[in-house]
PDB file of C-alpha atoms in Angstrom:
ATOM      1  CA  MET A   5      60.721 -52.115 136.703  1.00 57.00           C
ATOM      2  CA  SER A   6      60.064 -55.830 138.154  1.00 70.00           C
ATOM      3  CA  LYS A   7      61.748 -57.378 140.800  1.00 74.00           C
ATOM      4  CA  LYS A   8      64.237 -59.654 139.371  1.00 73.00           C
ATOM      5  CA  ARG A   9      65.053 -56.624 136.924  1.00 79.00           C
ATOM      6  CA  TYR A  10      65.595 -54.486 140.529  1.00 74.00           C
ATOM      7  CA  SER A  11      67.645 -57.081 141.707  1.00 78.00           C
ATOM      8  CA  GLU A  12      70.221 -57.889 138.743  1.00 78.00           C
ATOM      9  CA  TRP A  13      70.360 -53.779 138.425  1.00 82.00           C
ATOM     10  CA  MET A  14      71.586 -54.073 142.347  1.00 82.00           C
ATOM     11  CA  GLN A  15      73.828 -56.914 142.030  1.00 81.00           C
ATOM     12  CA  GLN A  16      75.710 -54.791 138.752  1.00 82.00           C
ATOM     13  CA  LEU A  17      75.807 -51.706 140.898  1.00 83.00           C
ATOM     14  CA  VAL A  18      77.534 -53.386 143.596  1.00 82.00           C
ATOM     15  CA  PHE A  19      80.159 -55.128 141.866  1.00 84.00           C
ATOM     16  CA  THR A  20      80.987 -52.790 139.212  1.00 84.00           C
ATOM     17  CA  GLY A  21      79.836 -49.565 141.085  1.00 83.00           C
ATOM     18  CA  PRO A  22      83.242 -49.124 143.063  1.00 87.00           C
ATOM     19  CA  ALA A  23      85.502 -50.197 140.087  1.00 88.00           C
ATOM     20  CA  THR A  24      83.487 -47.624 137.784  1.00 88.00           C
ATOM     21  CA  VAL A  25      83.952 -44.615 140.407  1.00 90.00           C
ATOM     22  CA  VAL A  26      87.669 -45.692 140.451  1.00 90.00           C
ATOM     23  CA  PHE A  27      88.271 -46.212 137.151  1.00 91.00           C
ATOM     24  CA  ALA A  28      86.182 -43.050 136.370  1.00 91.00           C
ATOM     25  CA  ILE A  29      88.621 -40.981 138.783  1.00 92.00           C
ATOM     26  CA  ILE A  30      92.038 -42.092 137.618  1.00 91.00           C
ATOM     27  CA  VAL A  31      91.508 -42.638 134.258  1.00 89.00           C
ATOM     28  CA  ILE A  32      88.558 -40.760 132.513  1.00 91.00           C
ATOM     29  CA  LEU A  33      88.678 -37.225 134.745  1.00 92.00           C
ATOM     30  CA  PRO A  34      92.370 -37.036 133.954  1.00 89.00           C
ATOM     31  CA  PHE A  35      91.882 -37.213 130.519  1.00 90.00           C
ATOM     32  CA  ILE A  36      89.004 -34.867 130.373  1.00 91.00           C
ATOM     33  CA  MET A  37      91.106 -32.175 131.984  1.00 90.00           C
ATOM     34  CA  GLY A  38      93.970 -32.799 129.889  1.00 88.00           C
ATOM     35  CA  MET A  39      91.920 -32.030 126.799  1.00 90.00           C
ATOM     36  CA  TYR A  40      90.997 -28.895 128.419  1.00 91.00           C
ATOM     37  CA  TYR A  41      94.428 -28.068 129.230  1.00 90.00           C
ATOM     38  CA  SER A  42      95.893 -28.895 125.630  1.00 91.00           C
ATOM     39  CA  PHE A  43      93.794 -25.565 125.040  1.00 92.00           C
ATOM     40  CA  THR A  44      95.568 -23.693 127.475  1.00 90.00           C
ATOM     41  CA  ASN A  45      98.967 -22.268 127.957  1.00 89.00           C
ATOM     42  CA  TRP A  46      99.292 -23.239 131.582  1.00 87.00           C
ATOM     43  CA  ASN A  47     102.335 -23.948 133.118  1.00 84.00           C
ATOM     44  CA  GLY A  48     101.369 -26.442 135.101  1.00 77.00           C
ATOM     45  CA  VAL A  49     101.776 -24.869 138.821  1.00 80.00           C
ATOM     46  CA  SER A  50     100.279 -21.176 138.942  1.00 79.00           C
ATOM     47  CA  GLY A  51      96.386 -20.697 139.350  1.00 77.00           C
ATOM     48  CA  SER A  52      96.602 -18.700 136.404  1.00 80.00           C
ATOM     49  CA  ILE A  53      95.419 -20.656 133.275  1.00 83.00           C
ATOM     50  CA  SER A  54      94.416 -18.681 129.825  1.00 86.00           C
ATOM     51  CA  PHE A  55      92.670 -20.323 126.827  1.00 89.00           C
ATOM     52  CA  VAL A  56      94.449 -19.925 123.783  1.00 88.00           C
ATOM     53  CA  GLY A  57      92.528 -22.442 121.521  1.00 85.00           C
ATOM     54  CA  LEU A  58      94.168 -24.126 118.938  1.00 89.00           C
ATOM     55  CA  ASP A  59      97.610 -22.342 119.162  1.00 90.00           C
ATOM     56  CA  ASN A  60      99.105 -25.171 120.846  1.00 90.00           C
ATOM     57  CA  PHE A  61      98.099 -27.806 118.126  1.00 92.00           C
ATOM     58  CA  MET A  62      99.278 -25.165 115.342  1.00 91.00           C
ATOM     59  CA  ALA A  63     102.773 -25.190 117.349  1.00 89.00           C
ATOM     60  CA  LEU A  64     103.333 -28.675 116.719  1.00 88.00           C
ATOM     61  CA  TRP A  65     103.728 -28.013 112.895  1.00 87.00           C
ATOM     62  CA  SER A  66     107.203 -26.396 113.458  1.00 88.00           C
ATOM     63  CA  ASP A  67     108.237 -28.574 116.831  1.00 87.00           C
ATOM     64  CA  GLN A  68     111.304 -29.904 115.836  1.00 91.00           C
ATOM     65  CA  GLY A  69     112.038 -31.755 118.564  1.00 90.00           C
ATOM     66  CA  PHE A  70     108.746 -33.387 118.307  1.00 92.00           C
ATOM     67  CA  LYS A  71     108.717 -33.965 115.049  1.00 92.00           C
ATOM     68  CA  SER A  72     112.298 -36.116 115.379  1.00 93.00           C
ATOM     69  CA  SER A  73     111.017 -38.074 118.469  1.00 93.00           C
ATOM     70  CA  PHE A  74     107.616 -38.923 116.596  1.00 92.00           C
ATOM     71  CA  ASP A  75     110.291 -40.031 113.761  1.00 94.00           C
ATOM     72  CA  PHE A  76     112.238 -42.425 116.403  1.00 95.00           C
ATOM     73  CA  THR A  77     109.354 -43.799 117.793  1.00 95.00           C
ATOM     74  CA  VAL A  78     107.564 -44.787 114.402  1.00 94.00           C
ATOM     75  CA  ARG A  79     110.929 -46.610 113.599  1.00 95.00           C
ATOM     76  CA  PHE A  80     111.422 -48.125 116.947  1.00 95.00           C
ATOM     77  CA  THR A  81     107.767 -49.515 117.015  1.00 95.00           C
ATOM     78  CA  ILE A  82     108.338 -51.416 113.558  1.00 95.00           C
ATOM     79  CA  VAL A  83     111.266 -52.708 114.568  1.00 96.00           C
ATOM     80  CA  ALA A  84     110.483 -53.744 118.444  1.00 95.00           C
ATOM     81  CA  VAL A  85     107.087 -55.244 117.232  1.00 95.00           C
ATOM     82  CA  VAL A  86     108.332 -57.682 114.752  1.00 95.00           C
ATOM     83  CA  LEU A  87     111.323 -58.810 116.361  1.00 96.00           C
ATOM     84  CA  THR A  88     109.741 -58.885 119.809  1.00 96.00           C
ATOM     85  CA  ASN A  89     107.035 -60.980 117.635  1.00 95.00           C
ATOM     86  CA  LEU A  90     109.270 -63.074 115.904  1.00 95.00           C
ATOM     87  CA  VAL A  91     111.492 -63.975 119.234  1.00 95.00           C
ATOM     88  CA  GLY A  92     108.469 -64.654 121.047  1.00 95.00           C
ATOM     89  CA  PHE A  93     106.890 -67.208 118.910  1.00 94.00           C
ATOM     90  CA  ILE A  94     110.416 -68.932 117.861  1.00 93.00           C
ATOM     91  CA  LEU A  95     110.468 -69.523 121.809  1.00 93.00           C
ATOM     92  CA  ALA A  96     107.248 -70.271 121.907  1.00 93.00           C
ATOM     93  CA  LEU A  97     107.881 -72.929 119.267  1.00 91.00           C
ATOM     94  CA  LEU A  98     110.991 -74.539 121.168  1.00 90.00           C
ATOM     95  CA  LEU A  99     109.213 -74.433 124.769  1.00 90.00           C
ATOM     96  CA  THR A 100     106.409 -76.629 122.998  1.00 88.00           C
ATOM     97  CA  GLN A 101     108.850 -79.412 122.264  1.00 84.00           C
ATOM     98  CA  GLY A 102     109.235 -82.264 124.503  1.00 76.00           C
ATOM     99  CA  LEU A 103     112.408 -80.394 126.477  1.00 78.00           C
ATOM    100  CA  LYS A 104     113.030 -81.867 130.064  1.00 82.00           C
ATOM    101  CA  LEU A 105     113.993 -78.390 130.922  1.00 84.00           C
ATOM    102  CA  ARG A 106     111.355 -76.428 129.545  1.00 84.00           C
ATOM    103  CA  ASN A 107     109.267 -75.292 132.782  1.00 86.00           C
ATOM    104  CA  MET A 108     112.741 -73.979 133.640  1.00 89.00           C
ATOM    105  CA  LEU A 109     113.347 -72.275 130.639  1.00 88.00           C
ATOM    106  CA  ARG A 110     109.762 -70.891 130.146  1.00 89.00           C
ATOM    107  CA  THR A 111     110.171 -69.170 133.597  1.00 88.00           C
ATOM    108  CA  LEU A 112     113.578 -67.620 132.942  1.00 89.00           C
ATOM    109  CA  PHE A 113     112.876 -66.029 129.635  1.00 90.00           C
ATOM    110  CA  PHE A 114     109.471 -64.862 131.156  1.00 91.00           C
ATOM    111  CA  LEU A 115     111.654 -63.316 134.342  1.00 88.00           C
ATOM    112  CA  PRO A 116     112.991 -59.838 132.335  1.00 87.00           C
ATOM    113  CA  ASN A 117     109.265 -58.943 132.498  1.00 86.00           C
ATOM    114  CA  VAL A 118     108.773 -58.642 135.711  1.00 84.00           C
ATOM    115  CA  ILE A 119     111.551 -56.238 136.594  1.00 82.00           C
ATOM    116  CA  GLY A 120     110.550 -52.933 136.075  1.00 76.00           C
ATOM    117  CA  GLY A 121     111.348 -50.331 133.608  1.00 76.00           C
ATOM    118  CA  LEU A 122     113.740 -47.979 135.366  1.00 83.00           C
ATOM    119  CA  LEU A 123     115.746 -50.777 136.861  1.00 86.00           C
ATOM    120  CA  LEU A 124     116.038 -52.897 133.888  1.00 87.00           C
ATOM    121  CA  GLY A 125     117.269 -49.731 131.535  1.00 87.00           C
ATOM    122  CA  PHE A 126     119.978 -48.945 134.695  1.00 90.00           C
ATOM    123  CA  ILE A 127     120.638 -52.912 134.572  1.00 90.00           C
ATOM    124  CA  TRP A 128     121.490 -52.937 130.657  1.00 91.00           C
ATOM    125  CA  GLN A 129     123.205 -49.807 130.999  1.00 91.00           C
ATOM    126  CA  PHE A 130     125.709 -51.152 132.863  1.00 91.00           C
ATOM    127  CA  ILE A 131     126.069 -54.397 130.477  1.00 91.00           C
ATOM    128  CA  PHE A 132     126.478 -52.066 127.286  1.00 91.00           C
ATOM    129  CA  ILE A 133     129.224 -49.922 129.066  1.00 89.00           C
ATOM    130  CA  LYS A 134     130.883 -51.653 131.670  1.00 89.00           C
ATOM    131  CA  GLY A 135     129.993 -55.498 130.355  1.00 90.00           C
ATOM    132  CA  PHE A 136     130.611 -55.461 127.048  1.00 89.00           C
ATOM    133  CA  SER A 137     133.572 -53.785 127.221  1.00 87.00           C
ATOM    134  CA  ALA A 138     135.044 -55.894 129.552  1.00 90.00           C
ATOM    135  CA  ILE A 139     134.346 -58.621 127.118  1.00 90.00           C
ATOM    136  CA  GLY A 140     135.459 -56.837 124.149  1.00 87.00           C
ATOM    137  CA  ASP A 141     138.649 -56.055 125.943  1.00 86.00           C
ATOM    138  CA  LEU A 142     139.248 -60.470 126.532  1.00 88.00           C
ATOM    139  CA  THR A 143     137.654 -61.415 123.437  1.00 87.00           C
ATOM    140  CA  GLY A 144     138.413 -58.831 120.910  1.00 84.00           C
ATOM    141  CA  ILE A 145     135.451 -58.849 119.126  1.00 86.00           C
ATOM    142  CA  PRO A 146     134.462 -55.872 117.564  1.00 86.00           C
ATOM    143  CA  PHE A 147     131.043 -56.593 118.866  1.00 86.00           C
ATOM    144  CA  PHE A 148     131.568 -55.881 121.605  1.00 86.00           C
ATOM    145  CA  ASN A 149     133.478 -52.497 121.689  1.00 86.00           C
ATOM    146  CA  LEU A 150     130.769 -50.522 119.829  1.00 87.00           C
ATOM    147  CA  PRO A 151     129.630 -47.146 121.528  1.00 87.00           C
ATOM    148  CA  TRP A 152     126.753 -48.606 122.035  1.00 87.00           C
ATOM    149  CA  LEU A 153     124.913 -45.713 123.994  1.00 88.00           C
ATOM    150  CA  GLY A 154     127.472 -43.425 122.637  1.00 86.00           C
ATOM    151  CA  ASP A 155     126.225 -43.146 119.120  1.00 87.00           C
ATOM    152  CA  GLU A 156     123.077 -42.520 117.182  1.00 87.00           C
ATOM    153  CA  GLN A 157     122.723 -45.566 115.118  1.00 88.00           C
ATOM    154  CA  THR A 158     123.853 -48.076 118.045  1.00 91.00           C
ATOM    155  CA  ALA A 159     121.763 -46.549 120.598  1.00 92.00           C
ATOM    156  CA  PHE A 160     118.489 -47.361 118.727  1.00 94.00           C
ATOM    157  CA  TRP A 161     119.561 -50.593 118.450  1.00 93.00           C
ATOM    158  CA  GLY A 162     120.703 -50.652 122.064  1.00 92.00           C
ATOM    159  CA  VAL A 163     116.939 -49.499 122.738  1.00 93.00           C
ATOM    160  CA  VAL A 164     115.416 -52.276 120.397  1.00 94.00           C
ATOM    161  CA  ILE A 165     117.980 -55.324 122.221  1.00 93.00           C
ATOM    162  CA  VAL A 166     116.289 -54.387 125.853  1.00 93.00           C
ATOM    163  CA  SER A 167     112.806 -53.716 124.715  1.00 93.00           C
ATOM    164  CA  VAL A 168     113.034 -56.918 122.550  1.00 94.00           C
ATOM    165  CA  TRP A 169     114.375 -58.964 125.759  1.00 92.00           C
ATOM    166  CA  ASN A 170     111.719 -57.444 128.039  1.00 91.00           C
ATOM    167  CA  GLY A 171     108.555 -58.446 126.253  1.00 92.00           C
ATOM    168  CA  ALA A 172     109.468 -61.888 123.933  1.00 93.00           C
ATOM    169  CA  GLY A 173     109.044 -63.312 127.152  1.00 92.00           C
ATOM    170  CA  TYR A 174     105.672 -61.987 127.927  1.00 94.00           C
ATOM    171  CA  LEU A 175     104.662 -62.909 124.472  1.00 95.00           C
ATOM    172  CA  MET A 176     106.441 -66.551 124.566  1.00 94.00           C
ATOM    173  CA  ILE A 177     103.553 -67.047 127.174  1.00 94.00           C
ATOM    174  CA  ILE A 178     100.910 -66.043 125.139  1.00 94.00           C
ATOM    175  CA  TYR A 179     102.066 -68.174 121.956  1.00 94.00           C
ATOM    176  CA  ILE A 180     102.511 -70.971 124.594  1.00 93.00           C
ATOM    177  CA  ALA A 181      98.907 -70.971 125.464  1.00 92.00           C
ATOM    178  CA  ALA A 182      97.699 -70.807 121.919  1.00 92.00           C
ATOM    179  CA  LEU A 183     100.177 -73.498 120.332  1.00 91.00           C
ATOM    180  CA  ILE A 184      99.245 -76.043 122.899  1.00 90.00           C
ATOM    181  CA  ASN A 185      95.419 -75.721 121.773  1.00 88.00           C
ATOM    182  CA  VAL A 186      96.373 -76.630 117.775  1.00 85.00           C
ATOM    183  CA  PRO A 187      94.930 -79.872 117.004  1.00 85.00           C
ATOM    184  CA  LYS A 188      97.725 -82.447 116.864  1.00 83.00           C
ATOM    185  CA  ASP A 189      95.790 -84.702 114.718  1.00 84.00           C
ATOM    186  CA  LEU A 190      95.836 -82.026 111.832  1.00 82.00           C
ATOM    187  CA  SER A 191      99.660 -81.635 111.487  1.00 81.00           C
ATOM    188  CA  GLU A 192      99.960 -85.336 111.869  1.00 81.00           C
ATOM    189  CA  ALA A 193      97.974 -85.851 108.810  1.00 86.00           C
ATOM    190  CA  ALA A 194      99.431 -82.870 106.615  1.00 82.00           C
ATOM    191  CA  SER A 195     102.633 -84.845 107.661  1.00 83.00           C
ATOM    192  CA  ILE A 196     101.350 -87.747 106.497  1.00 82.00           C
ATOM    193  CA  ASP A 197     100.291 -86.016 102.844  1.00 79.00           C
ATOM    194  CA  GLY A 198     103.746 -84.972 102.500  1.00 81.00           C
ATOM    195  CA  ALA A 199     103.512 -81.378 104.027  1.00 80.00           C
ATOM    196  CA  THR A 200     106.909 -80.340 105.436  1.00 84.00           C
ATOM    197  CA  ALA A 201     107.533 -78.517 108.659  1.00 82.00           C
ATOM    198  CA  TRP A 202     107.208 -75.168 107.414  1.00 86.00           C
ATOM    199  CA  GLN A 203     104.208 -76.146 104.891  1.00 85.00           C
ATOM    200  CA  ARG A 204     102.263 -77.191 108.356  1.00 85.00           C
ATOM    201  CA  LEU A 205     103.685 -74.338 110.108  1.00 84.00           C
ATOM    202  CA  ARG A 206     102.537 -71.851 107.615  1.00 85.00           C
ATOM    203  CA  HIS A 207      99.515 -73.216 106.182  1.00 83.00           C
ATOM    204  CA  ILE A 208      98.220 -74.928 109.413  1.00 84.00           C
ATOM    205  CA  THR A 209      99.260 -73.519 112.710  1.00 86.00           C
ATOM    206  CA  VAL A 210      99.609 -69.784 112.046  1.00 87.00           C
ATOM    207  CA  PRO A 211      96.063 -69.581 111.081  1.00 87.00           C
ATOM    208  CA  LEU A 212      95.119 -71.443 113.969  1.00 88.00           C
ATOM    209  CA  ILE A 213      96.673 -69.317 116.412  1.00 90.00           C
ATOM    210  CA  MET A 214      95.674 -65.577 114.646  1.00 91.00           C
ATOM    211  CA  PRO A 215      93.640 -64.797 118.264  1.00 91.00           C
ATOM    212  CA  ALA A 216      96.971 -64.835 119.871  1.00 92.00           C
ATOM    213  CA  VAL A 217      98.688 -63.144 116.769  1.00 92.00           C
ATOM    214  CA  THR A 218      96.022 -59.968 117.339  1.00 92.00           C
ATOM    215  CA  ILE A 219      96.626 -60.203 120.933  1.00 93.00           C
ATOM    216  CA  CYS A 220     100.560 -59.823 121.026  1.00 94.00           C
ATOM    217  CA  LEU A 221     100.796 -57.295 118.193  1.00 94.00           C
ATOM    218  CA  PHE A 222      97.859 -55.200 119.900  1.00 93.00           C
ATOM    219  CA  LEU A 223     100.599 -55.256 122.765  1.00 94.00           C
ATOM    220  CA  ALA A 224     103.619 -54.719 121.183  1.00 94.00           C
ATOM    221  CA  LEU A 225     102.181 -52.076 119.390  1.00 94.00           C
ATOM    222  CA  SER A 226     101.167 -50.257 122.831  1.00 92.00           C
ATOM    223  CA  TRP A 227     104.100 -51.065 124.213  1.00 92.00           C
ATOM    224  CA  SER A 228     106.439 -49.749 121.866  1.00 93.00           C
ATOM    225  CA  PHE A 229     104.707 -46.650 121.368  1.00 92.00           C
ATOM    226  CA  LYS A 230     104.375 -45.350 124.654  1.00 89.00           C
ATOM    227  CA  THR A 231     108.013 -46.567 125.804  1.00 90.00           C
ATOM    228  CA  PHE A 232     109.331 -44.170 128.434  1.00 91.00           C
ATOM    229  CA  ASP A 233     111.046 -45.542 131.411  1.00 88.00           C
ATOM    230  CA  VAL A 234     113.485 -47.812 129.916  1.00 90.00           C
ATOM    231  CA  ILE A 235     114.755 -45.094 127.336  1.00 92.00           C
ATOM    232  CA  LEU A 236     114.538 -42.695 130.568  1.00 90.00           C
ATOM    233  CA  SER A 237     116.918 -44.809 132.791  1.00 89.00           C
ATOM    234  CA  LEU A 238     119.078 -46.056 129.697  1.00 90.00           C
ATOM    235  CA  THR A 239     119.724 -43.247 127.168  1.00 89.00           C
ATOM    236  CA  LYS A 240     117.730 -40.356 128.732  1.00 89.00           C
ATOM    237  CA  GLY A 241     116.548 -39.494 124.929  1.00 89.00           C
ATOM    238  CA  GLY A 242     120.518 -39.545 123.760  1.00 85.00           C
ATOM    239  CA  PRO A 243     122.789 -39.281 122.357  1.00 87.00           C
ATOM    240  CA  PHE A 244     121.781 -35.715 120.893  1.00 87.00           C
ATOM    241  CA  ASN A 245     117.965 -36.779 121.524  1.00 87.00           C
ATOM    242  CA  SER A 246     118.176 -39.375 118.886  1.00 89.00           C
ATOM    243  CA  THR A 247     116.534 -42.139 121.291  1.00 92.00           C
ATOM    244  CA  GLN A 248     113.783 -39.414 122.553  1.00 93.00           C
ATOM    245  CA  SER A 249     109.925 -41.279 122.342  1.00 93.00           C
ATOM    246  CA  VAL A 250     107.148 -39.226 122.398  1.00 93.00           C
ATOM    247  CA  ALA A 251     106.103 -40.259 125.262  1.00 93.00           C
ATOM    248  CA  LEU A 252     109.636 -38.827 127.064  1.00 94.00           C
ATOM    249  CA  ASN A 253     109.299 -35.622 124.843  1.00 93.00           C
ATOM    250  CA  ILE A 254     105.894 -35.115 126.280  1.00 93.00           C
ATOM    251  CA  TYR A 255     107.337 -35.505 129.650  1.00 92.00           C
ATOM    252  CA  LEU A 256     110.031 -33.147 128.869  1.00 92.00           C
ATOM    253  CA  GLU A 257     107.422 -30.957 127.513  1.00 91.00           C
ATOM    254  CA  ALA A 258     105.199 -30.787 130.215  1.00 88.00           C
ATOM    255  CA  PHE A 259     107.243 -31.050 133.540  1.00 88.00           C
ATOM    256  CA  GLN A 260     110.906 -29.767 132.521  1.00 89.00           C
ATOM    257  CA  ASN A 261     109.922 -26.605 130.404  1.00 87.00           C
ATOM    258  CA  ASN A 262     106.434 -26.328 132.132  1.00 88.00           C
ATOM    259  CA  ARG A 263     104.465 -26.176 129.252  1.00 90.00           C
ATOM    260  CA  TYR A 264     101.758 -27.927 130.734  1.00 90.00           C
ATOM    261  CA  GLY A 265      99.230 -26.766 127.671  1.00 91.00           C
ATOM    262  CA  LEU A 266     101.471 -27.692 124.669  1.00 91.00           C
ATOM    263  CA  GLY A 267     102.626 -31.134 126.684  1.00 92.00           C
ATOM    264  CA  THR A 268      99.379 -31.997 126.779  1.00 93.00           C
ATOM    265  CA  ALA A 269      98.272 -31.254 123.286  1.00 93.00           C
ATOM    266  CA  LYS A 270     101.358 -33.361 122.361  1.00 93.00           C
ATOM    267  CA  ALA A 271      99.988 -36.037 124.764  1.00 93.00           C
ATOM    268  CA  LEU A 272      96.373 -35.893 122.980  1.00 93.00           C
ATOM    269  CA  VAL A 273      97.368 -35.466 118.883  1.00 93.00           C
ATOM    270  CA  PHE A 274      99.696 -39.119 120.360  1.00 93.00           C
ATOM    271  CA  PHE A 275      96.752 -41.091 121.909  1.00 92.00           C
ATOM    272  CA  VAL A 276      94.659 -40.410 118.700  1.00 93.00           C
ATOM    273  CA  VAL A 277      97.197 -41.487 116.371  1.00 93.00           C
ATOM    274  CA  VAL A 278      98.148 -44.659 119.028  1.00 92.00           C
ATOM    275  CA  ALA A 279      94.015 -45.531 118.806  1.00 92.00           C
ATOM    276  CA  LEU A 280      93.968 -45.084 115.154  1.00 94.00           C
ATOM    277  CA  ILE A 281      96.792 -46.929 114.224  1.00 93.00           C
ATOM    278  CA  THR A 282      95.934 -50.275 117.120  1.00 92.00           C
ATOM    279  CA  THR A 283      92.134 -50.219 115.990  1.00 92.00           C
ATOM    280  CA  ILE A 284      94.018 -50.991 112.203  1.00 93.00           C
ATOM    281  CA  GLN A 285      95.945 -53.267 113.544  1.00 92.00           C
ATOM    282  CA  VAL A 286      93.305 -55.099 115.283  1.00 90.00           C
ATOM    283  CA  TRP A 287      90.443 -54.700 112.877  1.00 91.00           C
ATOM    284  CA  LEU A 288      93.088 -56.547 110.093  1.00 89.00           C
ATOM    285  CA  THR A 289      94.308 -59.127 112.103  1.00 88.00           C
ATOM    286  CA  LYS A 290      91.122 -59.772 113.518  1.00 85.00           C
ATOM    287  CA  ARG A 291      89.631 -60.489 109.503  1.00 81.00           C
ATOM    288  CA  ARG A 292      92.782 -63.119 109.340  1.00 77.00           C
ATOM    289  CA  GLU A 293      91.038 -65.054 112.201  1.00 72.00           C
ATOM    290  CA  VAL A 294      87.645 -64.744 110.425  1.00 52.00           C
ATOM    291  CA  HIS A 295      89.661 -66.194 107.271  1.00 51.00           C
ATOM    292  CA  ALA A 296      91.163 -68.688 109.264  1.00 46.00           C
TER     293      ALA A 296
END
């Protein structure tokens, strides 16, 4: 090995070595151990671990709680991804105009993302139970008198509202960065040729910001699939487990029911499904980037 080559390897080892070791200890090693535990009946406490093969994975087919939580997670993800990206994009469009207070508004809309998920859930729990009922009593508007966290349908939309309110500001920042880099002369030329605002948005702006769309869709998908802390503090999966996400179901299975082996089996299956869906999403949107 040449001296130059050796120097390059040493530089990489010094700068990336510690981070690689920490990543391996915190992420890779627990993941491998989780894969092993998914083939056992370990309860997470005792020192005795029995190998059960594929029994945990076979048990998932008859686990109605896991199926219902998966159904909720899929429905929630579809709605939350669409609405979060739509709200974030609309806010970005508005705040890239010549508004005097746009910097303050950008900060204001981004702030919810800074608040921790557990705290966010408790805040919105107070708003839904106390705040909305007080407004409903004063105004008589039926919308505010709905049993937001006490009914299966309204609880679903309550979780969606909190999720969109929390994530739209973050996606807004990404969309703003993409919109600022769209060449203005293209829109001006299209406007001179008679293109409407909708036509310019659809055929010029959106194709040119597809890399940002790819990122935002990926982030929204991962957030929605992994949602846990907001639901834990807002509804605790209720009423009647109607808002129990897969992440919450896995947590309860492993740490409340003390079936760590079954919980890690669920987590492994969930990981494969989420990885597959996000890979397909990135592949599809990347194709649109190429065409754009």
